[in-house]
C-alpha positions as semicolon CSV with decimal commas, in nm:
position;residue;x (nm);y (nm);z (nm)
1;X;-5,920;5,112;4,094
2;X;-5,562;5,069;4,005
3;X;-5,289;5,270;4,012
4;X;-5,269;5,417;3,671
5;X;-5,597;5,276;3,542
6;X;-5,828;5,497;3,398
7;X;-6,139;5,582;3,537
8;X;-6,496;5,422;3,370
9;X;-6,824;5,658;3,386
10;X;-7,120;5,671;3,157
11;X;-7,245;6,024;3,098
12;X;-7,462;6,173;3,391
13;X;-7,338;5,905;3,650
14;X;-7,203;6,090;3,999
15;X;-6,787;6,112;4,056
16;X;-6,670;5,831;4,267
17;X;-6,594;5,927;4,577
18;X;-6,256;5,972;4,710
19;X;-6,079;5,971;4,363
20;X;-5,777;6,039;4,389
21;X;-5,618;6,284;4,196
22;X;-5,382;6,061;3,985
23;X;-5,033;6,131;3,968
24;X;-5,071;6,503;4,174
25;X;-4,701;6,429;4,310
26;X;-4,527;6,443;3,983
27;X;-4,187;6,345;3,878
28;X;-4,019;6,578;4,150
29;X;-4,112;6,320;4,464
30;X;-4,299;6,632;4,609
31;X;-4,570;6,489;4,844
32;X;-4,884;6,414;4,751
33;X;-4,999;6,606;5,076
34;X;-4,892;6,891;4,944
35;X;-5,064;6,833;4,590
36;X;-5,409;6,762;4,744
37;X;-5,402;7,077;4,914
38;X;-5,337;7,211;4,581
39;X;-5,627;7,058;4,425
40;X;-5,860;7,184;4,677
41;X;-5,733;7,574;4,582
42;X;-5,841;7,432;4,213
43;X;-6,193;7,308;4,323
44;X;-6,253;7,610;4,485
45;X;-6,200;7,836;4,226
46;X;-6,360;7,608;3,973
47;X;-6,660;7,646;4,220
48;X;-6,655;8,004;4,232
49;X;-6,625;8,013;3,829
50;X;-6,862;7,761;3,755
51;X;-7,135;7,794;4,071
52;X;-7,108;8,224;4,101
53;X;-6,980;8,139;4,485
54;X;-6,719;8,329;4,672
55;X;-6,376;8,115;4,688
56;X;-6,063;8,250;4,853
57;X;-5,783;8,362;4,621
58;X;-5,513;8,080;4,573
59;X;-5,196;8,140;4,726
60;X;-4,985;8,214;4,468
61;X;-5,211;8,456;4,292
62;X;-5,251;8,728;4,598
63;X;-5,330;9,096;4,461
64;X;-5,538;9,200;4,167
65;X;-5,805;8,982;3,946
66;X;-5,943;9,073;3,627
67;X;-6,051;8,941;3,285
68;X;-5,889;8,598;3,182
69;X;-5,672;8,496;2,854
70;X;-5,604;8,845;2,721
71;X;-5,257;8,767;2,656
72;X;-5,196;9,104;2,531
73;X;-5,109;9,318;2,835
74;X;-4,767;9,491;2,945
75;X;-4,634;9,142;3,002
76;X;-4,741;8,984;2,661
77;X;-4,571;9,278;2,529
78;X;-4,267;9,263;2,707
79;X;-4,246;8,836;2,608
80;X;-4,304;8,965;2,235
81;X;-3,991;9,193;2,278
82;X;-3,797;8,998;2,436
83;X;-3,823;8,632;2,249
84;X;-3,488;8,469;2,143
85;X;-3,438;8,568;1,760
86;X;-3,371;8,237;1,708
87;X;-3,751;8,165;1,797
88;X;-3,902;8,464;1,634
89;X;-4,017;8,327;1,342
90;X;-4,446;8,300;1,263
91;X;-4,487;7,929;1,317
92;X;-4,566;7,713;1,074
93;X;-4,792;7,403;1,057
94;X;-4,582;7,094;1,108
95;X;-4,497;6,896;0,761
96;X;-4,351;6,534;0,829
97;X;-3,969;6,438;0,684
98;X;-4,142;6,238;0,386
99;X;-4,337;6,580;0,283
100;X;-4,651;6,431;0,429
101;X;-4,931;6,683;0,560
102;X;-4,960;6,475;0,914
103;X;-5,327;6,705;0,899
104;X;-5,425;6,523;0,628
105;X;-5,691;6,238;0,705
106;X;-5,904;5,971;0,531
107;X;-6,213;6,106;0,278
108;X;-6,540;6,108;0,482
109;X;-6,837;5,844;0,497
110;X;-7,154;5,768;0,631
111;X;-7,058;5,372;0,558
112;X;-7,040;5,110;0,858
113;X;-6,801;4,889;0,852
114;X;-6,625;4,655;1,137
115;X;-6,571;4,940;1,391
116;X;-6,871;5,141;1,362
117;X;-7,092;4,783;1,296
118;X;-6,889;4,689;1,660
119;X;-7,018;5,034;1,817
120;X;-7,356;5,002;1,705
121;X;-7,384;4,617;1,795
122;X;-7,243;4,690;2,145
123;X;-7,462;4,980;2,208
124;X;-7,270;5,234;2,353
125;X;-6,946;5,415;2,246
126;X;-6,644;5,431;2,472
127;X;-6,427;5,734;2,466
128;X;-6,128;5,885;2,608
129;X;-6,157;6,266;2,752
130;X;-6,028;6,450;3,018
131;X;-6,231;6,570;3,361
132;X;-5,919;6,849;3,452
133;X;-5,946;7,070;3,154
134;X;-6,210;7,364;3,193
135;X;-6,400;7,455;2,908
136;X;-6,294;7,152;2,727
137;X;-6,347;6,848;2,951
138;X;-6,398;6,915;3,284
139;X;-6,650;6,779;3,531
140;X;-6,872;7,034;3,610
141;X;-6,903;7,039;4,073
142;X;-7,286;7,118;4,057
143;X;-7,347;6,820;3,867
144;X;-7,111;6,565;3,821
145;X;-7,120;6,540;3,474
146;X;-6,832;6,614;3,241
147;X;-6,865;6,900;3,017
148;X;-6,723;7,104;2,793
149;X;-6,623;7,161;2,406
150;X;-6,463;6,848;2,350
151;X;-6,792;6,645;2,525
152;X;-7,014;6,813;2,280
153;X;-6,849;6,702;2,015
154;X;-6,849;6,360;2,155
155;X;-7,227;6,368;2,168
156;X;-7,254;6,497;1,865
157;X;-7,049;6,170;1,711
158;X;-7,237;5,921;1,952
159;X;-7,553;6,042;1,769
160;X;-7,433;5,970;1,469
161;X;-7,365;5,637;1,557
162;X;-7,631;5,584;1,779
163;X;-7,916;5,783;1,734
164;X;-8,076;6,024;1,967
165;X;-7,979;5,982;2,385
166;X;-7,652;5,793;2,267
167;X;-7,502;5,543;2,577
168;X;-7,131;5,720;2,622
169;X;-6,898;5,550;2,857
170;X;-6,629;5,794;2,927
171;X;-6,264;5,707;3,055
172;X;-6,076;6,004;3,228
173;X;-5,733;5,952;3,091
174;X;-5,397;6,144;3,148
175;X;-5,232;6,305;2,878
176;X;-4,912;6,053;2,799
177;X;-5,171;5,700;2,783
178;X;-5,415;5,852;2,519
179;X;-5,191;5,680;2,210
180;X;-5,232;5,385;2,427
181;X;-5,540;5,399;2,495
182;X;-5,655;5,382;2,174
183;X;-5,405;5,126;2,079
184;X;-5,461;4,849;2,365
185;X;-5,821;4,922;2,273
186;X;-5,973;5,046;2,575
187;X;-6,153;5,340;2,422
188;X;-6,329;5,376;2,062
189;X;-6,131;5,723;2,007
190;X;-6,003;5,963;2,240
191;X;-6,137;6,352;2,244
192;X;-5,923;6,533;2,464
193;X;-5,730;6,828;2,297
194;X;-5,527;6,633;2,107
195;X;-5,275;6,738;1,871
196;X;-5,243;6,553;1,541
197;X;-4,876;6,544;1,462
198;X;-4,630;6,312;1,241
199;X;-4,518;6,124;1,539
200;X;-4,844;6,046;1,664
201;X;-4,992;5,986;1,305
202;X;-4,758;5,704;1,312
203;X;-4,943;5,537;1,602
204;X;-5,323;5,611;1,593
205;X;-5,531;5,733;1,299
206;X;-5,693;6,098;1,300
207;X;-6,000;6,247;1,176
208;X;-5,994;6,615;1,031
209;X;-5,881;6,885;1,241
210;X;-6,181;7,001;1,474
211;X;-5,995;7,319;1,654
212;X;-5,622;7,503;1,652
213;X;-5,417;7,601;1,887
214;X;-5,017;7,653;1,960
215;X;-4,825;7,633;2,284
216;X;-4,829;7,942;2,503
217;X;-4,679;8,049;2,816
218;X;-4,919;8,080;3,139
219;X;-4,791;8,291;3,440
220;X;-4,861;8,423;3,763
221;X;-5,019;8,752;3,691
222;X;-4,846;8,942;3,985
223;X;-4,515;8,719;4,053
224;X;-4,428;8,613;3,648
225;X;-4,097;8,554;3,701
226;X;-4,083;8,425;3,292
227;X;-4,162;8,708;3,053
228;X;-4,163;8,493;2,764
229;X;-3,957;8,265;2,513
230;X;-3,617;8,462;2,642
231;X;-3,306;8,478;2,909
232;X;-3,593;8,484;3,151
233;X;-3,640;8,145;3,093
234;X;-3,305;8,029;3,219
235;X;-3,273;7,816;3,560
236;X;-3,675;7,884;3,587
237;X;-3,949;7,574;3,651
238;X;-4,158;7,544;3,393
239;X;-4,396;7,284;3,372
240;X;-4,535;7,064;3,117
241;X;-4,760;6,748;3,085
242;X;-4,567;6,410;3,015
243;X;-4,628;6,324;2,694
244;X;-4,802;6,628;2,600
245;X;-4,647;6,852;2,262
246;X;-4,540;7,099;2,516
247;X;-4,258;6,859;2,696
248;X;-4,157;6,775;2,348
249;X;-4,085;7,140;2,213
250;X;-3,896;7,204;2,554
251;X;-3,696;6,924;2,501
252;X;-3,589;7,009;2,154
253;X;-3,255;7,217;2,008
254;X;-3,295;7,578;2,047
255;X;-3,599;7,542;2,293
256;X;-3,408;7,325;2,539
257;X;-3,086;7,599;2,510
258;X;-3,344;7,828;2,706
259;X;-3,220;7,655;2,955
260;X;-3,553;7,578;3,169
261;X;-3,583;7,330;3,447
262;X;-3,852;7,113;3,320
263;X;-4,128;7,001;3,563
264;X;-4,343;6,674;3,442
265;X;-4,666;6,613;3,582
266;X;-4,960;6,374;3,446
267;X;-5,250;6,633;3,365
268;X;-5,250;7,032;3,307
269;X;-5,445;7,070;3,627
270;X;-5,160;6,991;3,796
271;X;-4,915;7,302;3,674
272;X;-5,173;7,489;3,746
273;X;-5,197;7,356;4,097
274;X;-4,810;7,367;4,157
275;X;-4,803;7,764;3,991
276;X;-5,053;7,832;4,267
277;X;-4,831;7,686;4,541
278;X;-4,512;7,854;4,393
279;X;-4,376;7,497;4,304
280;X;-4,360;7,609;3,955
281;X;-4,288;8,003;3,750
282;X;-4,445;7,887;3,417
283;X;-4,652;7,643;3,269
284;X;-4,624;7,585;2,884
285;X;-4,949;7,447;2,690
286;X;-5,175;7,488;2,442
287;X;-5,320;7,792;2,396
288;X;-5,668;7,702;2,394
289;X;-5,605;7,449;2,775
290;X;-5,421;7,747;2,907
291;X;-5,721;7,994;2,816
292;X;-5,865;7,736;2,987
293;X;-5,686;7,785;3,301
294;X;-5,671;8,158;3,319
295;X;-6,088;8,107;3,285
296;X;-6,043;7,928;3,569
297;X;-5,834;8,095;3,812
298;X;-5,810;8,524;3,734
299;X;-5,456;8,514;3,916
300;X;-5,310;8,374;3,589
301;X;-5,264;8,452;3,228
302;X;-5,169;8,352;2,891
303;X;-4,823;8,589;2,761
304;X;-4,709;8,633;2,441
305;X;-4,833;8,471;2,109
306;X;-4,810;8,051;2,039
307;X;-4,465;7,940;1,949
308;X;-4,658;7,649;1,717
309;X;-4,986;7,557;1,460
310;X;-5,148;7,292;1,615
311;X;-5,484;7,063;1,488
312;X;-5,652;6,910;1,748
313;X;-5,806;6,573;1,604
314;X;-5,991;6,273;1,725
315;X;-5,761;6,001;1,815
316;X;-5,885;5,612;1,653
317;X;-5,697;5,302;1,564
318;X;-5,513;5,293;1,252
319;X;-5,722;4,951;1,179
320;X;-6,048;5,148;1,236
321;X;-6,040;5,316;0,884
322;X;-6,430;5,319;0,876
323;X;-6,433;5,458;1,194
324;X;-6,253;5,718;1,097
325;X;-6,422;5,807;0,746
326;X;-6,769;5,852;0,962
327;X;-6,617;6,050;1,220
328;X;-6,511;6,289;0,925
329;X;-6,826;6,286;0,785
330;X;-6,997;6,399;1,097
331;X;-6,789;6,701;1,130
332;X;-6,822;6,789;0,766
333;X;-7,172;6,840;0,955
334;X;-7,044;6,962;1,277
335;X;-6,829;7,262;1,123
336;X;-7,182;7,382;0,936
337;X;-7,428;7,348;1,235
338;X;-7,297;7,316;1,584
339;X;-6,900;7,417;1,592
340;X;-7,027;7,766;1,650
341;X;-7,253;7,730;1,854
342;X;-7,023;7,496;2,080
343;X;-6,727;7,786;2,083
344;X;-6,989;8,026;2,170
345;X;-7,095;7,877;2,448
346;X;-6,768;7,765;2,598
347;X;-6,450;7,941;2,476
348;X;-6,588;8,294;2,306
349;X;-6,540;8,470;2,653
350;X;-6,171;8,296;2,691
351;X;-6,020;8,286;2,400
352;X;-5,768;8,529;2,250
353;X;-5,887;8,587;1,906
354;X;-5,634;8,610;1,583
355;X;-5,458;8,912;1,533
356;X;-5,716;9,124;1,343
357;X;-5,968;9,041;1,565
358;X;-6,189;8,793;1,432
359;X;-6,267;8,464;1,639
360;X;-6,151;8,158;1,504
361;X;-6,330;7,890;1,277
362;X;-6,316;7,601;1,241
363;X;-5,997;7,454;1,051
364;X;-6,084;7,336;0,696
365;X;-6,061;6,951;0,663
366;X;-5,771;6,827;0,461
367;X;-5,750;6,468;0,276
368;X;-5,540;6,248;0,181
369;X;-5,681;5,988;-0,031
């Protein structure tokens, strides 16, 4: 495999072996010794989490363990206090400079037309996930298969399309080549957390929003040097995905005055790995990947409340406007029947619920047309 080439699986087949883990080293020139030791502290708590098997604590997380993603302990209450007023505002969902709702997608329908007639005729549906993200896309060690929220709803859409025991190839991809991905047309869609936004609206196409989230702060439970969206901030390492919404709100005015150092890696497995190892104080991402995280490794934990309103959509190609219209119409479906039952089973435990306690729903589709 390539450098930089995305990996090709259909569902259920075993992990090649010896993969490496793509772009561990980041943008820092750290080795990528150092980063493979990191990602065997990750497998081994992703064992213990997913398997019920002891696993030694990680080294930056030494002292006490308890309940992930609360988010609302003496620290979240300290990063509440102490936010810029500059940034204490509710956030707002994002509204593009020509007034357009970037939410806003195409009117659903069970019609086929060239993309969906091109799925069906080739048999099998490729799409674009991730295999680092617990609870969302991750590949579960007992099995080798790739599970989580996102996959179901993948399966649920390759049904659709396919009828019952749909053929799904999936591509691993990182974070920054899912627009391109989609573009070059190496996938059918991408389902992989991804926020629908007006930049990205301008590239790929978007169904309805399936989930929300907003970017949160993730720290070392017993060393959080960052207390939140404050001076605390200020010549700290806080780490981000490339290409990810995250690196793009610490890069704007008022966020970048925080004055971070900003740490780029490929995939949000690797902040976690470098927070382990000390390389990193803080890793900013969405709330519902870093309740991801903090599910996956007890030393760490979501502060504060999200800065942002984020829709996570699936990701098509502006061309594939039938495409898109079915995908819509199967989550018309999906929000009815299985969305529940999907958070239920994977993010209920992990998830910080909204402020008077309920869990979330599912975000009501908005159209366009």
């Amino acid at each position: 495999m390539r450098a930089g080439e995305p990996q090709r699986e259909r569902h259920g087949e075993a992990p090649r072996a010896g993969r490496r883990m793509r772009g561990v080293a980041g943008r820092d020139g750290r080795s990528l010794a150092v980063a493979l030791s990191g990602l065997a502290v990750v497998t081994a708590v992703l064992a213990s989490t997913v398997l019920g098997s002891a696993a030694p604590a990680p080294p930056a997380a030494e002292g006490r363990s308890s309940g992930a993603g609360s988010g609302h302990g003496a620290v979240g209450a300290r990063a509440d206090a102490e936010r810029s007023p500059a940034l204490r505002a509710a956030p707002e969902p994002e509204t593009c400079a020509d007034g357009e709702d970037p939410a806003a997608s195409l009117k659903p329908s069970a019609g086929s037309g060239p993309a969906v007639t091109r799925i069906k005729q080739r048999g099998r549906l490729v799409v674009g996930v991730d295999q680092n993200s617990y609870l969302w896309g991750y590949r579960d060690p007992s099995t080798g298969r790739i599970e989580g929220f996102d996959i179901d709803l993948v399966q649920a859409i390759a049904t659709d399309l396919l009828g019952p025991d749909p053929d799904v190839t999936y591509k691993t991809i990182p974070t920054d080549q899912r627009v391109t991905a989609v573009q070059d047309g190496d996938v059918d869609m991408v389902v992989r957390a991804m926020t629908v936004n007006c930049e990205r609206i301008r590239q790929v196409a978007f169904s309805t929003a399936y989930f929300e989230a907003g970017q949160q702060l993730v720290v070392p439970k017993e060393k959080a040097r960052v207390t939140g969206f404050n001076e605390s901030m200020r010549g700290k390492r806080l780490c981000v995905a490339a290409g990810s919404t995250a690196e793009t709100l610490m890069r704007s005015e008022g966020y970048r005055g925080l004055g971070a150092k900003i740490l780029v890696v490929d995939n949000q497995l690797d902040c976690l790995v470098r927070m382990q190892l000390g390389g990193t104080d803080a890793t900013l991402t969405d709330s519902a990947l870093g309740a991801g995280q903090a599910a996956q490794d007890p030393s760490v934990e979501l502060i504060g409340e999200p800065e942002t309103i984020e829709p996570y959509g699936v990701a098509m190609n502006r061309a594939d406007e039938d495409l898109v219209r079915r995908v819509n119409k199967v989550l018309d479906d999906y929000r009815d029947s299985k969305w529940r039952a999907s958070y239920e089973k994977w993010l209920a435990d992990n998830m910080v619920g909204t402020q008077d306690g309920k869990r979330p729903s599912p975000p009501e589709p908005k159209y366009r047309d």
